[in-house]
Amino acid sequence: MSGLRALPSVDRLLGECGALIDAHGRASVTEALRTALAEIRRDPPQPLPDASAILRAVGNVLADQARSALRPVLNLTGTVLHTNLGRALLADEAISAAVAAMQAPAALEFDLDSGGRGERDSHLRGLLCELTGAEDATVVNNNASAVLIVLNTLARGREAVVSRGELIEIGGAFRMPAIMEQAGCHLREVGTTNRTHAKDYREAIGPETGLLMKVHTSNYRIEGFTKEVPAPELAGIAHEAGLPMVNDLGSGTLVDLRRWGLSPEPTVAEAVAEGADVVTFSGDKLLGGPQAGFIVGRREIIAKINKNPLKRALRMDKIRIAATEATLRLYRDPDRLAERLPTLRMLSRPEAEIRAQAERLAPLVAGLLGCQVRVIPCASQIGSGALPTETIPSAALALTPAPEALAERLRGLSTPIIGRIHDGALILDLRCLPGDAALLDALRG
Ligand SMILES: *Cc1c(COP(=O)(O)O)cnc(C)c1O
């Protein structure tokens, strides 16, 4: 017991903590010192640590606490739009716009011409209409919100007719039937999992019907003996009955991706031209912007949506509006899109370039980690439910042995490196690596 009296007091230790106090503040340092001393008293190690050992331990604890768990990571999973890693990275133009909106007041709901009240959506409406051919547009927090508010506005207390082949679950509790319920409308399922016909929709329409809905089966494909009613025909059936047709595209895209060697995903302009009265899509999937939910379509319907009190609850903040506007502007110049938009840049990186990078890095990584590193061909995915069955040829580093231990070690770096384990190796797909130095710095860090 008497040994414990030799422990320095909190006050004495505080006197030697100038640098820690500068970095973390007096309150946090005091608290960490108290905790450390209490632990030593509860379970005294032999020999007792001296003052400098205690200060080192406390410094480590404080550094750990100061490190955000939401810190940048290297996404080497091979999934470009990784939902759990935050989906799209923003273009420099979008980042600057967001920073400007954070640093100074902005004319968010202020009309600079008249000096009167302006409209939050006005910053995006023109661009969205221009890029999609829609009459009008509005924007909410994310695409799940977009679907929710559309259903609630057009079909509350009524039926929304959807094919059984399109009752999707996106993951993270977005299930179409659950969203319908929260929106206050009754799901009217028609057809079967693999086949839905025009007459299935026609027979379901009655006095209770609020809308017909098409949902892009973003994260799966039904193949084989299948039949779905194409959007133009579904719009025709809806309009004959005086009902709106809603098309939830999920990812959607504003441009034809074939231009960059990717498989086509439906464009929003196509969905609008096919007769949908409302089209919904995400901001942070293929579009490559911040999280957002876009709703484009007929003017009267958008006006109704904007009057729904949910609009206020689901609205977007000025920072994301600024970043979204800057992102949409990039689409006015498709020639430079792949250069400026990180998502498209990564998706269109040629396999040969990635392989050359892998060959350069393999020996360096092996040296830094002391493990075996092979270069292997692999297949990247787009992710976030866009083109689920398509993969893009890529190249990876395959690290062995003991892939689980290696994965844990790389996750523990100050810039964590996230790969995936496959076939007894830790696979680092280099498609999304910003440059050689990013990987080497992270490994040395
Ligand atoms: C991703 C997706 C959603 C949800 O969009 P978030 O932007 O993630 O809210 C809704 N519908 C479909 C078809 C989707 O693919």
Tab-separated table of C-alpha atoms and ligand atoms in Angstrom:
chain	number	residue	atom	x	y	z
A	1	MET	CA	0.000	0.000	0.000
A	2	SER	CA	2.709	2.411	1.013
A	3	GLY	CA	4.131	2.132	-2.526
A	4	LEU	CA	1.062	3.879	-3.911
A	5	ARG	CA	1.974	7.001	-1.947
A	6	ALA	CA	4.888	7.326	-4.303
A	7	LEU	CA	2.433	7.985	-7.176
A	8	PRO	CA	2.578	11.615	-8.326
A	9	SER	CA	-0.544	13.717	-7.748
A	10	VAL	CA	-2.805	15.020	-10.526
A	11	ASP	CA	-1.589	18.546	-9.774
A	12	ARG	CA	2.055	17.608	-10.067
A	13	LEU	CA	1.463	15.779	-13.340
A	14	LEU	CA	-0.604	18.677	-14.712
A	15	GLY	CA	2.409	20.895	-14.162
A	16	GLU	CA	4.342	18.782	-16.660
A	17	CYS	CA	1.576	18.605	-19.255
A	18	GLY	CA	1.970	21.930	-21.073
A	19	ALA	CA	2.020	20.419	-24.562
A	20	LEU	CA	-0.875	18.059	-23.858
A	21	ILE	CA	-2.953	20.919	-22.444
A	22	ASP	CA	-2.236	22.996	-25.545
A	23	ALA	CA	-3.362	20.148	-27.733
A	24	HIS	CA	-6.380	18.830	-25.832
A	25	GLY	CA	-7.422	21.422	-23.253
A	26	ARG	CA	-6.972	21.401	-19.465
A	27	ALA	CA	-10.297	19.714	-18.694
A	28	SER	CA	-9.641	16.676	-20.902
A	29	VAL	CA	-6.064	16.283	-19.646
A	30	THR	CA	-7.156	16.494	-15.987
A	31	GLU	CA	-9.878	13.923	-16.587
A	32	ALA	CA	-7.471	11.549	-18.367
A	33	LEU	CA	-4.873	11.896	-15.569
A	34	ARG	CA	-7.511	11.135	-12.902
A	35	THR	CA	-8.668	8.072	-14.782
A	36	ALA	CA	-5.109	6.816	-15.282
A	37	LEU	CA	-4.211	7.273	-11.592
A	38	ALA	CA	-7.448	5.643	-10.427
A	39	GLU	CA	-6.703	2.627	-12.618
A	40	ILE	CA	-3.205	2.299	-11.195
A	41	ARG	CA	-4.597	2.477	-7.640
A	42	ARG	CA	-7.263	-0.127	-8.351
A	43	ASP	CA	-4.840	-2.622	-9.858
A	44	PRO	CA	-1.270	-1.497	-9.131
A	45	PRO	CA	1.255	-2.825	-11.660
A	46	GLN	CA	4.695	-3.882	-10.392
A	47	PRO	CA	6.808	-1.849	-10.584
A	48	LEU	CA	4.657	1.311	-10.406
A	49	PRO	CA	4.989	3.557	-13.473
A	50	ASP	CA	6.886	6.776	-12.951
A	51	ALA	CA	5.597	10.206	-13.943
A	52	SER	CA	6.961	10.072	-17.466
A	53	ALA	CA	5.408	6.636	-18.132
A	54	ILE	CA	2.037	7.886	-16.873
A	55	LEU	CA	2.251	10.979	-19.068
A	56	ARG	CA	3.103	8.863	-22.114
A	57	ALA	CA	0.113	6.591	-21.497
A	58	VAL	CA	-2.203	9.561	-20.951
A	59	GLY	CA	-0.865	11.194	-24.129
A	60	ASN	CA	-1.757	8.060	-26.090
A	61	VAL	CA	-5.257	7.910	-24.616
A	62	LEU	CA	-5.855	11.575	-25.480
A	63	ALA	CA	-4.506	11.148	-29.013
A	64	ASP	CA	-6.840	8.192	-29.468
A	65	GLN	CA	-9.830	10.183	-28.230
A	66	ALA	CA	-8.970	13.084	-30.504
A	67	ARG	CA	-8.883	10.873	-33.567
A	68	SER	CA	-12.229	10.839	-35.305
A	69	ALA	CA	-13.672	7.491	-36.260
A	70	LEU	CA	-15.077	9.325	-39.284
A	71	ARG	CA	-11.623	9.808	-40.728
A	72	PRO	CA	-10.603	9.394	-44.342
A	73	VAL	CA	-9.872	5.844	-45.452
A	74	LEU	CA	-8.512	4.342	-48.645
A	75	ASN	CA	-11.325	2.488	-50.355
A	76	LEU	CA	-9.578	-0.459	-51.989
A	77	THR	CA	-12.640	-2.697	-51.764
A	78	GLY	CA	-13.225	-2.558	-55.497
A	79	THR	CA	-16.698	-1.103	-54.963
A	80	VAL	CA	-16.535	2.436	-56.305
A	81	LEU	CA	-19.757	3.770	-54.765
A	82	HIS	CA	-19.444	2.047	-51.398
A	83	THR	CA	-22.450	2.978	-49.259
A	84	ASN	CA	-20.667	2.167	-45.983
A	85	LEU	CA	-17.695	4.294	-47.037
A	86	GLY	CA	-19.824	7.296	-47.950
A	87	ARG	CA	-20.564	6.739	-51.676
A	88	ALA	CA	-19.499	9.459	-54.152
A	89	LEU	CA	-16.469	11.709	-53.654
A	90	LEU	CA	-17.111	15.286	-54.632
A	91	ALA	CA	-15.516	17.180	-57.482
A	92	ASP	CA	-13.178	20.042	-56.537
A	93	GLU	CA	-15.777	22.489	-57.858
A	94	ALA	CA	-18.385	21.041	-55.483
A	95	ILE	CA	-15.991	21.115	-52.530
A	96	SER	CA	-15.171	24.794	-53.123
A	97	ALA	CA	-18.848	25.652	-53.411
A	98	ALA	CA	-19.630	23.845	-50.157
A	99	VAL	CA	-16.775	25.579	-48.345
A	100	ALA	CA	-17.914	28.983	-49.597
A	101	ALA	CA	-21.463	28.262	-48.409
A	102	MET	CA	-20.148	27.308	-44.973
A	103	GLN	CA	-17.943	30.351	-44.515
A	104	ALA	CA	-20.293	33.168	-45.367
A	105	PRO	CA	-24.007	33.921	-45.469
A	106	ALA	CA	-25.523	32.892	-48.805
A	107	ALA	CA	-28.611	34.036	-50.647
A	108	LEU	CA	-30.296	30.739	-49.883
A	109	GLU	CA	-33.872	31.949	-49.645
A	110	PHE	CA	-33.271	35.522	-50.655
A	111	ASP	CA	-34.018	36.975	-54.081
A	112	LEU	CA	-31.097	39.215	-54.996
A	113	ASP	CA	-33.105	40.911	-57.791
A	114	SER	CA	-36.123	41.979	-55.739
A	115	GLY	CA	-34.548	41.968	-52.270
A	116	GLY	CA	-37.506	39.862	-51.131
A	117	ARG	CA	-37.838	36.273	-50.051
A	118	GLY	CA	-36.437	33.725	-52.449
A	119	GLU	CA	-36.753	29.997	-52.838
A	120	ARG	CA	-34.296	27.365	-51.676
A	121	ASP	CA	-35.030	25.104	-54.657
A	122	SER	CA	-34.494	27.852	-57.204
A	123	HIS	CA	-30.737	27.206	-57.164
A	124	LEU	CA	-31.187	23.709	-58.567
A	125	ARG	CA	-34.477	23.795	-60.446
A	126	GLY	CA	-33.173	25.326	-63.668
A	127	LEU	CA	-30.207	22.996	-63.956
A	128	LEU	CA	-32.271	19.911	-63.161
A	129	CYS	CA	-34.881	20.828	-65.785
A	130	GLU	CA	-32.184	21.565	-68.345
A	131	LEU	CA	-30.385	18.270	-67.728
A	132	THR	CA	-33.461	16.043	-67.564
A	133	GLY	CA	-35.986	17.720	-69.867
A	134	ALA	CA	-38.515	17.793	-67.021
A	135	GLU	CA	-40.982	20.670	-66.534
A	136	ASP	CA	-40.068	21.192	-62.902
A	137	ALA	CA	-37.894	19.809	-60.142
A	138	THR	CA	-37.500	19.753	-56.393
A	139	VAL	CA	-34.940	18.270	-54.055
A	140	VAL	CA	-34.934	16.582	-50.636
A	141	ASN	CA	-32.522	14.888	-48.258
A	142	ASN	CA	-31.971	11.626	-50.184
A	143	ASN	CA	-33.782	9.394	-52.623
A	144	ALA	CA	-35.523	7.465	-49.852
A	145	SER	CA	-37.045	10.806	-48.778
A	146	ALA	CA	-37.916	11.558	-52.390
A	147	VAL	CA	-39.886	8.310	-52.701
A	148	LEU	CA	-41.528	8.888	-49.319
A	149	ILE	CA	-42.751	12.388	-50.097
A	150	VAL	CA	-43.902	11.490	-53.615
A	151	LEU	CA	-45.984	8.569	-52.328
A	152	ASN	CA	-47.335	10.595	-49.434
A	153	THR	CA	-48.305	13.493	-51.676
A	154	LEU	CA	-49.915	11.486	-54.463
A	155	ALA	CA	-51.337	8.407	-52.772
A	156	ARG	CA	-51.896	8.953	-49.045
A	157	GLY	CA	-54.877	6.837	-47.973
A	158	ARG	CA	-55.000	5.295	-51.437
A	159	GLU	CA	-53.325	2.503	-53.324
A	160	ALA	CA	-49.964	2.546	-55.055
A	161	VAL	CA	-49.755	-0.189	-57.668
A	162	VAL	CA	-46.347	-1.888	-57.990
A	163	SER	CA	-45.174	-5.077	-59.695
A	164	ARG	CA	-44.141	-7.941	-57.395
A	165	GLY	CA	-40.925	-8.058	-59.409
A	166	GLU	CA	-40.003	-4.563	-58.202
A	167	LEU	CA	-40.617	-4.691	-54.437
A	168	ILE	CA	-37.010	-3.968	-53.692
A	169	GLU	CA	-34.980	-3.802	-50.521
A	170	ILE	CA	-31.998	-1.486	-50.876
A	171	GLY	CA	-30.482	-2.382	-47.513
A	172	GLY	CA	-30.318	-0.286	-44.388
A	173	ALA	CA	-34.107	-0.558	-43.897
A	174	PHE	CA	-35.181	0.819	-47.250
A	175	ARG	CA	-37.824	-1.648	-48.313
A	176	MET	CA	-40.422	-0.455	-50.744
A	177	PRO	CA	-43.371	-1.962	-48.785
A	178	ALA	CA	-42.153	-0.302	-45.561
A	179	ILE	CA	-41.745	3.087	-47.251
A	180	MET	CA	-45.268	2.750	-48.658
A	181	GLU	CA	-46.609	2.120	-45.185
A	182	GLN	CA	-44.772	5.119	-43.726
A	183	ALA	CA	-46.070	7.253	-46.581
A	184	GLY	CA	-49.593	6.272	-45.580
A	185	CYS	CA	-50.468	4.480	-48.765
A	186	HIS	CA	-51.554	0.943	-49.423
A	187	LEU	CA	-49.313	-1.218	-51.494
A	188	ARG	CA	-51.216	-2.977	-54.240
A	189	GLU	CA	-48.943	-5.714	-55.550
A	190	VAL	CA	-49.556	-6.984	-59.049
A	191	GLY	CA	-48.111	-9.730	-61.228
A	192	THR	CA	-45.596	-12.275	-60.004
A	193	THR	CA	-41.925	-12.111	-59.126
A	194	ASN	CA	-40.804	-12.862	-62.677
A	195	ARG	CA	-43.732	-11.755	-64.841
A	196	THR	CA	-46.032	-8.765	-64.753
A	197	HIS	CA	-48.328	-7.887	-67.654
A	198	ALA	CA	-50.182	-4.747	-68.728
A	199	LYS	CA	-53.476	-6.407	-67.833
A	200	ASP	CA	-52.255	-6.955	-64.243
A	201	TYR	CA	-51.953	-3.203	-63.811
A	202	ARG	CA	-55.245	-2.513	-65.651
A	203	GLU	CA	-57.167	-4.954	-63.467
A	204	ALA	CA	-55.737	-3.435	-60.284
A	205	ILE	CA	-56.911	0.084	-61.102
A	206	GLY	CA	-60.033	1.138	-59.226
A	207	PRO	CA	-61.499	4.005	-57.221
A	208	GLU	CA	-58.822	3.539	-54.525
A	209	THR	CA	-55.851	3.841	-56.864
A	210	GLY	CA	-53.547	6.803	-56.306
A	211	LEU	CA	-50.700	6.061	-58.703
A	212	LEU	CA	-48.841	3.449	-60.722
A	213	MET	CA	-45.209	3.017	-59.804
A	214	LYS	CA	-42.180	1.598	-61.509
A	215	VAL	CA	-39.103	0.869	-59.398
A	216	HIS	CA	-35.728	0.318	-60.959
A	217	THR	CA	-34.560	-3.059	-59.656
A	218	SER	CA	-31.240	-1.496	-58.826
A	219	ASN	CA	-29.441	-4.160	-56.858
A	220	TYR	CA	-30.629	-7.342	-58.541
A	221	ARG	CA	-31.683	-8.729	-61.890
A	222	ILE	CA	-34.395	-11.231	-62.598
A	223	GLU	CA	-33.366	-13.235	-65.604
A	224	GLY	CA	-34.916	-16.051	-67.620
A	225	PHE	CA	-38.679	-16.314	-68.185
A	226	THR	CA	-39.498	-12.714	-67.346
A	227	LYS	CA	-41.864	-9.977	-68.438
A	228	GLU	CA	-42.181	-6.429	-67.267
A	229	VAL	CA	-44.287	-3.615	-68.615
A	230	PRO	CA	-42.005	-1.007	-70.184
A	231	ALA	CA	-42.237	2.502	-68.746
A	232	PRO	CA	-43.927	4.129	-71.792
A	233	GLU	CA	-46.675	1.501	-71.762
A	234	LEU	CA	-47.134	1.829	-68.003
A	235	ALA	CA	-47.395	5.609	-68.362
A	236	GLY	CA	-50.048	5.070	-71.048
A	237	ILE	CA	-52.078	2.785	-68.764
A	238	ALA	CA	-51.833	5.317	-65.921
A	239	HIS	CA	-52.841	8.250	-68.099
A	240	GLU	CA	-55.845	6.404	-69.596
A	241	ALA	CA	-57.116	6.113	-66.037
A	242	GLY	CA	-56.223	9.713	-65.179
A	243	LEU	CA	-53.482	8.596	-62.755
A	244	PRO	CA	-49.838	9.639	-62.383
A	245	MET	CA	-46.990	7.245	-63.165
A	246	VAL	CA	-43.970	7.451	-60.866
A	247	ASN	CA	-40.585	6.004	-61.805
A	248	ASP	CA	-38.042	5.509	-59.006
A	249	LEU	CA	-34.740	5.184	-60.849
A	250	GLY	CA	-32.581	4.766	-57.740
A	251	SER	CA	-29.186	5.711	-59.041
A	252	GLY	CA	-30.188	7.093	-62.374
A	253	THR	CA	-27.640	8.971	-64.395
A	254	LEU	CA	-27.703	12.195	-66.347
A	255	VAL	CA	-25.466	10.993	-69.172
A	256	ASP	CA	-25.081	7.966	-71.417
A	257	LEU	CA	-22.377	5.949	-69.663
A	258	ARG	CA	-21.468	4.047	-72.853
A	259	ARG	CA	-19.369	7.030	-73.788
A	260	TRP	CA	-16.919	5.959	-71.053
A	261	GLY	CA	-17.054	2.266	-71.902
A	262	LEU	CA	-19.595	1.429	-69.198
A	263	SER	CA	-22.863	-0.404	-69.651
A	264	PRO	CA	-25.890	1.812	-70.033
A	265	GLU	CA	-27.963	2.670	-66.964
A	266	PRO	CA	-31.302	4.416	-67.636
A	267	THR	CA	-30.876	8.169	-67.864
A	268	VAL	CA	-33.257	10.503	-66.102
A	269	ALA	CA	-33.997	12.279	-69.390
A	270	GLU	CA	-35.069	8.946	-70.912
A	271	ALA	CA	-37.328	8.209	-67.961
A	272	VAL	CA	-38.927	11.649	-68.318
A	273	ALA	CA	-39.321	11.238	-72.087
A	274	GLU	CA	-40.948	7.844	-71.548
A	275	GLY	CA	-43.917	9.605	-70.011
A	276	ALA	CA	-43.333	9.309	-66.259
A	277	ASP	CA	-45.064	12.121	-64.396
A	278	VAL	CA	-42.487	11.972	-61.622
A	279	VAL	CA	-38.959	10.527	-61.611
A	280	THR	CA	-36.864	10.156	-58.433
A	281	PHE	CA	-33.106	9.543	-58.187
A	282	SER	CA	-30.107	9.897	-55.865
A	283	GLY	CA	-27.446	12.595	-55.674
A	284	ASP	CA	-24.582	10.461	-54.381
A	285	LYS	CA	-24.771	7.391	-56.581
A	286	LEU	CA	-23.737	7.546	-60.244
A	287	LEU	CA	-24.459	11.260	-60.370
A	288	GLY	CA	-21.372	11.786	-58.208
A	289	GLY	CA	-22.596	14.567	-55.928
A	290	PRO	CA	-23.487	14.892	-52.252
A	291	GLN	CA	-26.332	12.946	-50.668
A	292	ALA	CA	-29.557	14.273	-52.172
A	293	GLY	CA	-32.903	13.077	-53.488
A	294	PHE	CA	-34.108	14.597	-56.738
A	295	ILE	CA	-37.725	14.701	-57.820
A	296	VAL	CA	-38.359	15.857	-61.385
A	297	GLY	CA	-41.573	15.862	-63.341
A	298	ARG	CA	-44.832	17.613	-64.095
A	299	ARG	CA	-45.266	21.120	-62.771
A	300	GLU	CA	-48.571	20.614	-60.898
A	301	ILE	CA	-47.202	17.539	-59.150
A	302	ILE	CA	-43.954	19.210	-58.090
A	303	ALA	CA	-46.006	22.155	-56.781
A	304	LYS	CA	-48.095	19.750	-54.688
A	305	ILE	CA	-44.984	18.063	-53.325
A	306	ASN	CA	-43.524	21.423	-52.358
A	307	LYS	CA	-46.694	22.201	-50.365
A	308	ASN	CA	-46.480	18.943	-48.388
A	309	PRO	CA	-45.331	19.702	-44.807
A	310	LEU	CA	-42.910	16.790	-45.126
A	311	LYS	CA	-40.939	18.926	-47.580
A	312	ARG	CA	-39.806	21.134	-44.720
A	313	ALA	CA	-38.807	18.103	-42.678
A	314	LEU	CA	-36.842	16.558	-45.531
A	315	ARG	CA	-35.254	19.645	-47.020
A	316	MET	CA	-31.602	19.977	-47.912
A	317	ASP	CA	-29.161	22.326	-46.187
A	318	LYS	CA	-27.279	25.142	-47.921
A	319	ILE	CA	-23.956	23.305	-47.900
A	320	ARG	CA	-25.250	20.424	-49.918
A	321	ILE	CA	-27.338	22.674	-52.155
A	322	ALA	CA	-24.162	24.565	-53.037
A	323	ALA	CA	-22.220	21.357	-53.699
A	324	THR	CA	-25.098	19.888	-55.688
A	325	GLU	CA	-25.414	22.963	-57.866
A	326	ALA	CA	-21.686	22.887	-58.631
A	327	THR	CA	-21.864	19.164	-59.426
A	328	LEU	CA	-24.839	19.573	-61.768
A	329	ARG	CA	-23.070	22.426	-63.560
A	330	LEU	CA	-20.261	20.028	-64.524
A	331	TYR	CA	-22.767	18.076	-66.595
A	332	ARG	CA	-23.073	21.027	-68.954
A	333	ASP	CA	-19.635	20.055	-70.267
A	334	PRO	CA	-19.724	16.264	-70.747
A	335	ASP	CA	-16.339	16.330	-72.530
A	336	ARG	CA	-14.559	17.127	-69.289
A	337	LEU	CA	-16.841	15.200	-66.954
A	338	ALA	CA	-14.564	12.183	-66.451
A	339	GLU	CA	-11.689	14.493	-65.621
A	340	ARG	CA	-13.596	16.479	-63.012
A	341	LEU	CA	-16.023	14.052	-61.438
A	342	PRO	CA	-14.151	11.560	-59.224
A	343	THR	CA	-16.833	8.851	-59.498
A	344	LEU	CA	-16.691	8.822	-63.285
A	345	ARG	CA	-12.923	9.175	-63.282
A	346	MET	CA	-12.554	6.059	-61.136
A	347	LEU	CA	-15.193	4.099	-63.033
A	348	SER	CA	-13.505	4.815	-66.350
A	349	ARG	CA	-9.885	4.195	-65.304
A	350	PRO	CA	-8.375	1.791	-67.829
A	351	GLU	CA	-7.431	-1.647	-66.573
A	352	ALA	CA	-3.918	-1.369	-68.068
A	353	GLU	CA	-3.215	1.782	-66.060
A	354	ILE	CA	-4.363	0.120	-62.833
A	355	ARG	CA	-2.271	-2.977	-63.587
A	356	ALA	CA	0.838	-0.875	-64.193
A	357	GLN	CA	0.228	0.861	-60.874
A	358	ALA	CA	-0.141	-2.513	-59.141
A	359	GLU	CA	3.157	-3.748	-60.666
A	360	ARG	CA	4.943	-0.617	-59.442
A	361	LEU	CA	3.510	-0.830	-55.942
A	362	ALA	CA	3.705	-4.588	-55.283
A	363	PRO	CA	7.405	-4.774	-54.271
A	364	LEU	CA	7.164	-1.574	-52.205
A	365	VAL	CA	4.104	-2.808	-50.321
A	366	ALA	CA	5.752	-6.187	-49.734
A	367	GLY	CA	8.764	-4.392	-48.263
A	368	LEU	CA	6.688	-2.138	-46.008
A	369	LEU	CA	4.401	-4.870	-44.694
A	370	GLY	CA	6.809	-7.800	-44.738
A	371	CYS	CA	4.279	-10.048	-46.439
A	372	GLN	CA	3.847	-11.626	-49.858
A	373	VAL	CA	2.264	-9.465	-52.533
A	374	ARG	CA	1.081	-10.688	-55.932
A	375	VAL	CA	-0.564	-8.669	-58.691
A	376	ILE	CA	-3.832	-10.279	-59.765
A	377	PRO	CA	-6.618	-9.365	-62.175
A	378	CYS	CA	-9.913	-8.613	-60.433
A	379	ALA	CA	-13.365	-7.175	-61.082
A	380	SER	CA	-14.500	-3.844	-59.631
A	381	GLN	CA	-18.153	-3.113	-58.970
A	382	ILE	CA	-20.011	0.147	-59.333
A	383	GLY	CA	-21.917	-0.278	-56.076
A	384	SER	CA	-24.939	1.451	-54.513
A	385	GLY	CA	-27.237	-0.601	-56.651
A	386	ALA	CA	-26.169	0.697	-60.043
A	387	LEU	CA	-25.611	-1.979	-62.696
A	388	PRO	CA	-25.514	-4.753	-60.056
A	389	THR	CA	-24.462	-7.573	-62.306
A	390	GLU	CA	-21.844	-5.626	-64.251
A	391	THR	CA	-18.223	-5.646	-63.233
A	392	ILE	CA	-15.300	-3.637	-64.570
A	393	PRO	CA	-11.941	-5.367	-65.141
A	394	SER	CA	-9.309	-4.074	-62.737
A	395	ALA	CA	-6.090	-5.090	-61.000
A	396	ALA	CA	-5.324	-5.752	-57.357
A	397	LEU	CA	-2.596	-6.543	-54.899
A	398	ALA	CA	-3.205	-9.921	-53.227
A	399	LEU	CA	-1.581	-10.006	-49.783
A	400	THR	CA	-0.750	-13.261	-47.970
A	401	PRO	CA	-0.438	-15.033	-45.595
A	402	ALA	CA	-2.942	-14.468	-42.729
A	403	PRO	CA	-5.304	-12.129	-44.566
A	404	GLU	CA	-7.542	-11.480	-41.528
A	405	ALA	CA	-4.603	-10.265	-39.460
A	406	LEU	CA	-3.349	-8.125	-42.349
A	407	ALA	CA	-6.820	-6.628	-42.833
A	408	GLU	CA	-6.989	-5.735	-39.156
A	409	ARG	CA	-3.533	-4.198	-39.249
A	410	LEU	CA	-4.430	-2.051	-42.269
A	411	ARG	CA	-7.711	-0.948	-40.663
A	412	GLY	CA	-5.725	0.221	-37.641
A	413	LEU	CA	-3.538	2.668	-39.596
A	414	SER	CA	-4.098	6.376	-39.099
A	415	THR	CA	-5.391	6.403	-42.662
A	416	PRO	CA	-7.114	3.012	-42.611
A	417	ILE	CA	-6.868	0.900	-45.766
A	418	ILE	CA	-9.989	-1.117	-46.503
A	419	GLY	CA	-9.734	-4.146	-48.767
A	420	ARG	CA	-11.623	-7.417	-48.966
A	421	ILE	CA	-10.730	-10.988	-48.152
A	422	HIS	CA	-11.113	-13.509	-50.933
A	423	ASP	CA	-9.622	-16.923	-51.553
A	424	GLY	CA	-7.243	-16.759	-48.595
A	425	ALA	CA	-5.751	-13.378	-49.524
A	426	LEU	CA	-6.376	-9.747	-48.655
A	427	ILE	CA	-7.286	-8.138	-51.972
A	428	LEU	CA	-6.569	-4.449	-52.511
A	429	ASP	CA	-8.285	-3.367	-55.749
A	430	LEU	CA	-6.387	-0.252	-56.859
A	431	ARG	CA	-9.172	1.250	-59.035
A	432	CYS	CA	-10.046	3.891	-56.403
A	433	LEU	CA	-6.489	4.635	-55.269
A	434	PRO	CA	-5.871	8.356	-55.862
A	435	GLY	CA	-2.138	7.871	-56.538
A	436	ASP	CA	0.875	5.693	-55.591
A	437	ALA	CA	1.829	8.055	-52.785
A	438	ALA	CA	-1.568	7.736	-51.099
A	439	LEU	CA	-1.004	4.024	-50.472
A	440	LEU	CA	2.678	4.327	-49.512
A	441	ASP	CA	2.024	7.256	-47.147
A	442	ALA	CA	-0.834	5.389	-45.494
A	443	LEU	CA	1.375	2.310	-44.982
A	444	ARG	CA	4.238	4.370	-43.573
A	445	GLY	CA	1.867	6.502	-41.447
B	1	LIG	C1	-30.609	3.661	-53.703
B	1	LIG	C2	-32.065	3.601	-54.009
B	1	LIG	C3	-32.997	4.267	-53.215
B	1	LIG	C4	-32.583	5.029	-51.986
B	1	LIG	O1	-31.793	6.122	-52.336
B	1	LIG	P1	-30.908	6.888	-51.212
B	1	LIG	O2	-30.340	8.037	-51.954
B	1	LIG	O3	-29.918	5.894	-50.737
B	1	LIG	O4	-31.844	7.306	-50.147
B	1	LIG	C5	-34.326	4.184	-53.557
B	1	LIG	N1	-34.726	3.485	-54.639
B	1	LIG	C6	-33.863	2.818	-55.432
B	1	LIG	C7	-34.384	2.070	-56.613
B	1	LIG	C8	-32.501	2.862	-55.150
B	1	LIG	O5	-31.627	2.207	-55.925
